[in-house]
């Protein structure tokens, strides 16, 4: 049987750009957009969240809790012509598919934009991609993920868990995965929005518009988690490649729920979500009353 032709995928082997050069790029971006960035670390965070292959033909922005694991598996296969089959229990990660978020590590499969010599010029010439999700289902998934970190006694989100305990009286023995706990989680996000900068909120639950920053990243294709097949087809079409034969990317890092998650969505919870994520509803056109 003749094998299908596959892209001549390359990996990064040259050293990443040093820290002083990264900071200079971030300071330039901050100076160009003072209405967005309050400090260089904010600009660095955005550029660190954007990952590219060595071909530089696309750039994918990681928007937390919006199908990024599945999308990265798809992009790996489109770039290299083979499915990602490496298994790795990443010690510092609670994501069961953490290997896909380590592709920008030492193997040089992908690289964050901030680690490139001229990231802004590279991004201007790349096909810019992002995925998004209905804010209601994303908030539910984020709360479940936070509760999972507590179940595992993991370092992930521990600073947020401590603050929730101290500031909002979140009881980690009683409030996990409960309607009351979900309300307190939403109150915590609203409290953080009032107390810190927009980029200082954890990207797994801060508004998606603050992850993607569309006025700067300017995504050309936005995939919606509710129809990732359409995203895969459009990206493949723009790359001039067919979808791989028998293509089936598994839903990576899917959250499972014990009990009835619709019970979390009280009228009070929906009101809070509508307020917290008002900019996302406006930008993405989702219905605040939808997605249970």
GROMACS .gro file of C-alpha atoms in nm:
model
  292
    1UNK     CA    1   0.000   0.000   0.000
    2UNK     CA    2   0.137   0.340  -0.097
    3UNK     CA    3   0.161   0.586   0.189
    4UNK     CA    4  -0.011   0.920   0.154
    5UNK     CA    5   0.226   1.211   0.092
    6UNK     CA    6   0.286   1.410   0.404
    7UNK     CA    7   0.409   1.762   0.471
    8UNK     CA    8   0.781   1.811   0.516
    9UNK     CA    9   0.740   1.918   0.878
   10UNK     CA   10   1.038   2.079   1.048
   11UNK     CA   11   1.121   2.140   1.412
   12UNK     CA   12   1.305   2.421   1.589
   13UNK     CA   13   1.669   2.343   1.661
   14UNK     CA   14   1.821   2.690   1.698
   15UNK     CA   15   1.832   2.846   2.047
   16UNK     CA   16   1.540   3.056   2.161
   17UNK     CA   17   1.584   3.432   2.181
   18UNK     CA   18   1.737   3.551   2.512
   19UNK     CA   19   1.533   3.720   2.782
   20UNK     CA   20   1.657   4.079   2.719
   21UNK     CA   21   1.545   4.057   2.356
   22UNK     CA   22   1.208   3.918   2.461
   23UNK     CA   23   1.155   4.205   2.701
   24UNK     CA   24   1.248   4.461   2.436
   25UNK     CA   25   0.984   4.316   2.202
   26UNK     CA   26   0.726   4.323   2.483
   27UNK     CA   27   0.808   4.684   2.570
   28UNK     CA   28   0.767   4.784   2.206
   29UNK     CA   29   0.430   4.610   2.187
   30UNK     CA   30   0.323   4.777   2.512
   31UNK     CA   31   0.430   5.118   2.381
   32UNK     CA   32   0.228   5.062   2.064
   33UNK     CA   33  -0.081   4.956   2.263
   34UNK     CA   34  -0.085   5.141   2.597
   35UNK     CA   35  -0.464   5.106   2.604
   36UNK     CA   36  -0.423   4.726   2.630
   37UNK     CA   37  -0.104   4.652   2.824
   38UNK     CA   38  -0.025   4.795   3.164
   39UNK     CA   39   0.315   4.634   3.202
   40UNK     CA   40   0.564   4.440   2.984
   41UNK     CA   41   0.465   4.111   3.152
   42UNK     CA   42   0.116   4.149   3.003
   43UNK     CA   43   0.258   4.167   2.651
   44UNK     CA   44   0.498   3.882   2.722
   45UNK     CA   45   0.205   3.671   2.842
   46UNK     CA   46   0.014   3.724   2.520
   47UNK     CA   47   0.313   3.639   2.300
   48UNK     CA   48   0.391   3.337   2.516
   49UNK     CA   49   0.040   3.202   2.459
   50UNK     CA   50   0.081   3.205   2.080
   51UNK     CA   51   0.255   2.897   1.938
   52UNK     CA   52   0.393   2.838   1.590
   53UNK     CA   53   0.562   2.555   1.400
   54UNK     CA   54   0.904   2.597   1.242
   55UNK     CA   55   0.732   2.649   0.906
   56UNK     CA   56   0.570   2.962   1.054
   57UNK     CA   57   0.273   2.911   0.824
   58UNK     CA   58   0.021   2.934   1.109
   59UNK     CA   59   0.007   3.069   1.464
   60UNK     CA   60  -0.231   2.924   1.723
   61UNK     CA   61  -0.335   3.115   2.034
   62UNK     CA   62  -0.413   2.904   2.341
   63UNK     CA   63  -0.746   3.017   2.488
   64UNK     CA   64  -0.793   2.822   2.811
   65UNK     CA   65  -1.089   2.580   2.837
   66UNK     CA   66  -1.183   2.620   2.472
   67UNK     CA   67  -1.068   2.303   2.298
   68UNK     CA   68  -0.700   2.390   2.278
   69UNK     CA   69  -0.578   2.036   2.346
   70UNK     CA   70  -0.784   1.892   2.061
   71UNK     CA   71  -0.688   2.176   1.828
   72UNK     CA   72  -0.318   2.128   1.896
   73UNK     CA   73  -0.344   1.756   1.819
   74UNK     CA   74  -0.506   1.847   1.489
   75UNK     CA   75  -0.238   2.106   1.407
   76UNK     CA   76   0.039   1.858   1.490
   77UNK     CA   77  -0.109   1.611   1.244
   78UNK     CA   78  -0.155   1.874   0.975
   79UNK     CA   79   0.203   1.992   1.019
   80UNK     CA   80   0.378   1.655   1.031
   81UNK     CA   81   0.136   1.425   0.850
   82UNK     CA   82   0.117   1.174   1.135
   83UNK     CA   83  -0.097   1.162   1.450
   84UNK     CA   84   0.058   1.253   1.783
   85UNK     CA   85   0.103   0.916   1.955
   86UNK     CA   86   0.349   1.006   2.230
   87UNK     CA   87   0.217   0.934   2.581
   88UNK     CA   88   0.355   1.132   2.875
   89UNK     CA   89   0.218   1.191   3.222
   90UNK     CA   90   0.345   1.547   3.258
   91UNK     CA   91   0.427   1.580   3.631
   92UNK     CA   92   0.338   1.947   3.667
   93UNK     CA   93   0.012   1.927   3.469
   94UNK     CA   94  -0.335   1.807   3.573
   95UNK     CA   95  -0.443   1.793   3.207
   96UNK     CA   96  -0.457   1.420   3.117
   97UNK     CA   97  -0.347   1.521   2.767
   98UNK     CA   98  -0.067   1.744   2.893
   99UNK     CA   99   0.174   1.622   2.627
  100UNK     CA  100   0.006   1.844   2.366
  101UNK     CA  101   0.085   2.150   2.579
  102UNK     CA  102   0.450   2.049   2.602
  103UNK     CA  103   0.511   2.053   2.227
  104UNK     CA  104   0.670   2.398   2.262
  105UNK     CA  105   0.928   2.253   2.500
  106UNK     CA  106   1.274   2.113   2.440
  107UNK     CA  107   1.176   1.902   2.139
  108UNK     CA  108   1.108   2.222   1.944
  109UNK     CA  109   0.788   2.094   1.782
  110UNK     CA  110   0.622   2.430   1.831
  111UNK     CA  111   0.765   2.750   1.976
  112UNK     CA  112   0.599   3.043   2.157
  113UNK     CA  113   0.601   3.365   1.958
  114UNK     CA  114   0.796   3.544   2.232
  115UNK     CA  115   1.085   3.300   2.175
  116UNK     CA  116   1.128   3.404   1.808
  117UNK     CA  117   1.368   3.682   1.703
  118UNK     CA  118   1.101   3.892   1.527
  119UNK     CA  119   0.766   3.767   1.658
  120UNK     CA  120   0.552   4.058   1.544
  121UNK     CA  121   0.671   4.031   1.184
  122UNK     CA  122   0.627   3.652   1.190
  123UNK     CA  123   0.272   3.680   1.321
  124UNK     CA  124   0.184   3.930   1.052
  125UNK     CA  125   0.274   3.670   0.788
  126UNK     CA  126   0.119   3.365   0.956
  127UNK     CA  127  -0.237   3.234   0.940
  128UNK     CA  128  -0.363   3.325   1.286
  129UNK     CA  129  -0.590   3.076   1.459
  130UNK     CA  130  -0.784   3.060   1.785
  131UNK     CA  131  -1.066   2.858   1.936
  132UNK     CA  132  -1.349   2.985   2.156
  133UNK     CA  133  -1.639   2.843   2.357
  134UNK     CA  134  -1.979   2.946   2.487
  135UNK     CA  135  -1.906   3.135   2.812
  136UNK     CA  136  -2.162   2.935   3.011
  137UNK     CA  137  -2.019   2.592   2.932
  138UNK     CA  138  -1.666   2.731   2.964
  139UNK     CA  139  -1.739   2.861   3.315
  140UNK     CA  140  -1.876   2.521   3.415
  141UNK     CA  141  -1.569   2.347   3.274
  142UNK     CA  142  -1.337   2.592   3.450
  143UNK     CA  143  -1.506   2.534   3.787
  144UNK     CA  144  -1.483   2.158   3.742
  145UNK     CA  145  -1.114   2.193   3.652
  146UNK     CA  146  -1.054   2.401   3.965
  147UNK     CA  147  -1.230   2.141   4.179
  148UNK     CA  148  -1.022   1.868   4.016
  149UNK     CA  149  -0.703   2.048   4.119
  150UNK     CA  150  -0.828   2.044   4.478
  151UNK     CA  151  -0.917   1.674   4.457
  152UNK     CA  152  -0.562   1.601   4.346
  153UNK     CA  153  -0.410   1.834   4.610
  154UNK     CA  154  -0.217   1.978   4.319
  155UNK     CA  155  -0.018   2.300   4.299
  156UNK     CA  156  -0.224   2.412   4.000
  157UNK     CA  157  -0.455   2.698   4.098
  158UNK     CA  158  -0.356   2.672   4.465
  159UNK     CA  159  -0.314   3.050   4.498
  160UNK     CA  160  -0.665   3.098   4.363
  161UNK     CA  161  -0.802   2.828   4.592
  162UNK     CA  162  -0.640   2.995   4.892
  163UNK     CA  163  -0.778   3.337   4.799
  164UNK     CA  164  -1.127   3.194   4.745
  165UNK     CA  165  -1.110   3.035   5.089
  166UNK     CA  166  -0.989   3.355   5.257
  167UNK     CA  167  -1.181   3.626   5.072
  168UNK     CA  168  -1.511   3.456   4.985
  169UNK     CA  169  -1.528   3.188   5.250
  170UNK     CA  170  -1.523   2.911   4.991
  171UNK     CA  171  -1.530   2.589   5.190
  172UNK     CA  172  -1.327   2.329   5.002
  173UNK     CA  173  -1.481   2.052   5.210
  174UNK     CA  174  -1.842   2.150   5.127
  175UNK     CA  175  -1.859   2.386   4.828
  176UNK     CA  176  -1.683   2.185   4.555
  177UNK     CA  177  -1.910   2.096   4.264
  178UNK     CA  178  -2.214   2.256   4.422
  179UNK     CA  179  -2.447   2.535   4.309
  180UNK     CA  180  -2.333   2.744   4.607
  181UNK     CA  181  -1.969   2.679   4.524
  182UNK     CA  182  -2.023   2.770   4.159
  183UNK     CA  183  -2.174   3.103   4.265
  184UNK     CA  184  -1.875   3.170   4.489
  185UNK     CA  185  -1.640   3.082   4.203
  186UNK     CA  186  -1.816   3.336   3.981
  187UNK     CA  187  -1.802   3.592   4.263
  188UNK     CA  188  -1.429   3.527   4.286
  189UNK     CA  189  -1.382   3.602   3.915
  190UNK     CA  190  -1.583   3.924   3.954
  191UNK     CA  191  -1.376   4.017   4.261
  192UNK     CA  192  -1.054   3.959   4.068
  193UNK     CA  193  -1.181   4.173   3.780
  194UNK     CA  194  -1.231   4.459   4.027
  195UNK     CA  195  -0.902   4.414   4.211
  196UNK     CA  196  -0.633   4.324   3.954
  197UNK     CA  197  -0.541   4.385   3.592
  198UNK     CA  198  -0.724   4.199   3.317
  199UNK     CA  199  -0.419   3.982   3.243
  200UNK     CA  200  -0.364   3.887   3.608
  201UNK     CA  201  -0.673   3.663   3.613
  202UNK     CA  202  -0.611   3.296   3.540
  203UNK     CA  203  -0.652   3.235   3.163
  204UNK     CA  204  -0.868   2.927   3.224
  205UNK     CA  205  -1.153   3.151   3.340
  206UNK     CA  206  -1.078   3.510   3.252
  207UNK     CA  207  -1.283   3.648   2.961
  208UNK     CA  208  -1.180   3.498   2.630
  209UNK     CA  209  -1.145   3.843   2.476
  210UNK     CA  210  -0.861   3.900   2.725
  211UNK     CA  211  -0.693   3.575   2.618
  212UNK     CA  212  -0.724   3.628   2.244
  213UNK     CA  213  -0.697   4.011   2.243
  214UNK     CA  214  -0.847   4.020   1.891
  215UNK     CA  215  -0.750   4.384   1.830
  216UNK     CA  216  -0.384   4.278   1.844
  217UNK     CA  217  -0.373   3.908   1.752
  218UNK     CA  218  -0.635   3.958   1.478
  219UNK     CA  219  -0.735   3.591   1.437
  220UNK     CA  220  -0.824   3.497   1.080
  221UNK     CA  221  -0.999   3.171   1.169
  222UNK     CA  222  -1.188   3.129   1.494
  223UNK     CA  223  -1.298   2.776   1.574
  224UNK     CA  224  -1.595   2.723   1.801
  225UNK     CA  225  -1.582   2.428   2.036
  226UNK     CA  226  -1.944   2.357   1.950
  227UNK     CA  227  -1.838   2.273   1.591
  228UNK     CA  228  -1.467   2.193   1.579
  229UNK     CA  229  -1.516   1.995   1.258
  230UNK     CA  230  -1.587   2.319   1.073
  231UNK     CA  231  -1.267   2.468   1.216
  232UNK     CA  232  -1.059   2.168   1.106
  233UNK     CA  233  -1.203   2.180   0.755
  234UNK     CA  234  -1.144   2.553   0.716
  235UNK     CA  235  -0.784   2.533   0.840
  236UNK     CA  236  -0.710   2.238   0.612
  237UNK     CA  237  -0.861   2.425   0.318
  238UNK     CA  238  -0.654   2.737   0.387
  239UNK     CA  239  -0.338   2.525   0.418
  240UNK     CA  240  -0.418   2.358   0.087
  241UNK     CA  241  -0.419   2.014   0.248
  242UNK     CA  242  -0.690   1.751   0.273
  243UNK     CA  243  -0.796   1.633   0.612
  244UNK     CA  244  -0.601   1.315   0.690
  245UNK     CA  245  -0.764   0.993   0.576
  246UNK     CA  246  -0.989   0.863   0.853
  247UNK     CA  247  -0.918   1.178   1.053
  248UNK     CA  248  -1.059   1.165   1.404
  249UNK     CA  249  -0.907   1.387   1.670
  250UNK     CA  250  -1.023   1.274   2.011
  251UNK     CA  251  -1.177   1.528   2.242
  252UNK     CA  252  -0.873   1.591   2.461
  253UNK     CA  253  -0.892   1.698   2.826
  254UNK     CA  254  -1.270   1.655   2.831
  255UNK     CA  255  -1.419   1.728   3.172
  256UNK     CA  256  -1.653   1.475   3.330
  257UNK     CA  257  -1.920   1.580   3.575
  258UNK     CA  258  -2.063   1.398   3.875
  259UNK     CA  259  -2.427   1.483   3.928
  260UNK     CA  260  -2.643   1.731   3.741
  261UNK     CA  261  -2.435   2.026   3.627
  262UNK     CA  262  -2.749   2.210   3.515
  263UNK     CA  263  -2.823   2.253   3.887
  264UNK     CA  264  -2.529   2.494   3.899
  265UNK     CA  265  -2.701   2.723   3.652
  266UNK     CA  266  -2.939   2.903   3.882
  267UNK     CA  267  -3.080   3.236   3.765
  268UNK     CA  268  -2.823   3.406   3.991
  269UNK     CA  269  -2.538   3.213   3.827
  270UNK     CA  270  -2.657   3.303   3.477
  271UNK     CA  271  -2.681   3.668   3.575
  272UNK     CA  272  -2.326   3.662   3.705
  273UNK     CA  273  -2.197   3.491   3.391
  274UNK     CA  274  -2.375   3.745   3.173
  275UNK     CA  275  -2.203   4.027   3.362
  276UNK     CA  276  -1.856   3.875   3.397
  277UNK     CA  277  -1.838   3.768   3.034
  278UNK     CA  278  -2.038   4.051   2.879
  279UNK     CA  279  -1.754   4.138   2.642
  280UNK     CA  280  -1.732   3.776   2.524
  281UNK     CA  281  -2.105   3.755   2.455
  282UNK     CA  282  -2.085   4.079   2.258
  283UNK     CA  283  -1.771   3.982   2.064
  284UNK     CA  284  -1.863   3.622   1.986
  285UNK     CA  285  -2.240   3.654   1.957
  286UNK     CA  286  -2.329   3.374   2.198
  287UNK     CA  287  -2.669   3.376   2.373
  288UNK     CA  288  -2.633   3.422   2.752
  289UNK     CA  289  -2.939   3.203   2.802
  290UNK     CA  290  -2.796   2.908   2.608
  291UNK     CA  291  -2.552   2.622   2.671
  292UNK     CA  292  -2.626   2.423   2.982
   0.00000   0.00000   0.00000
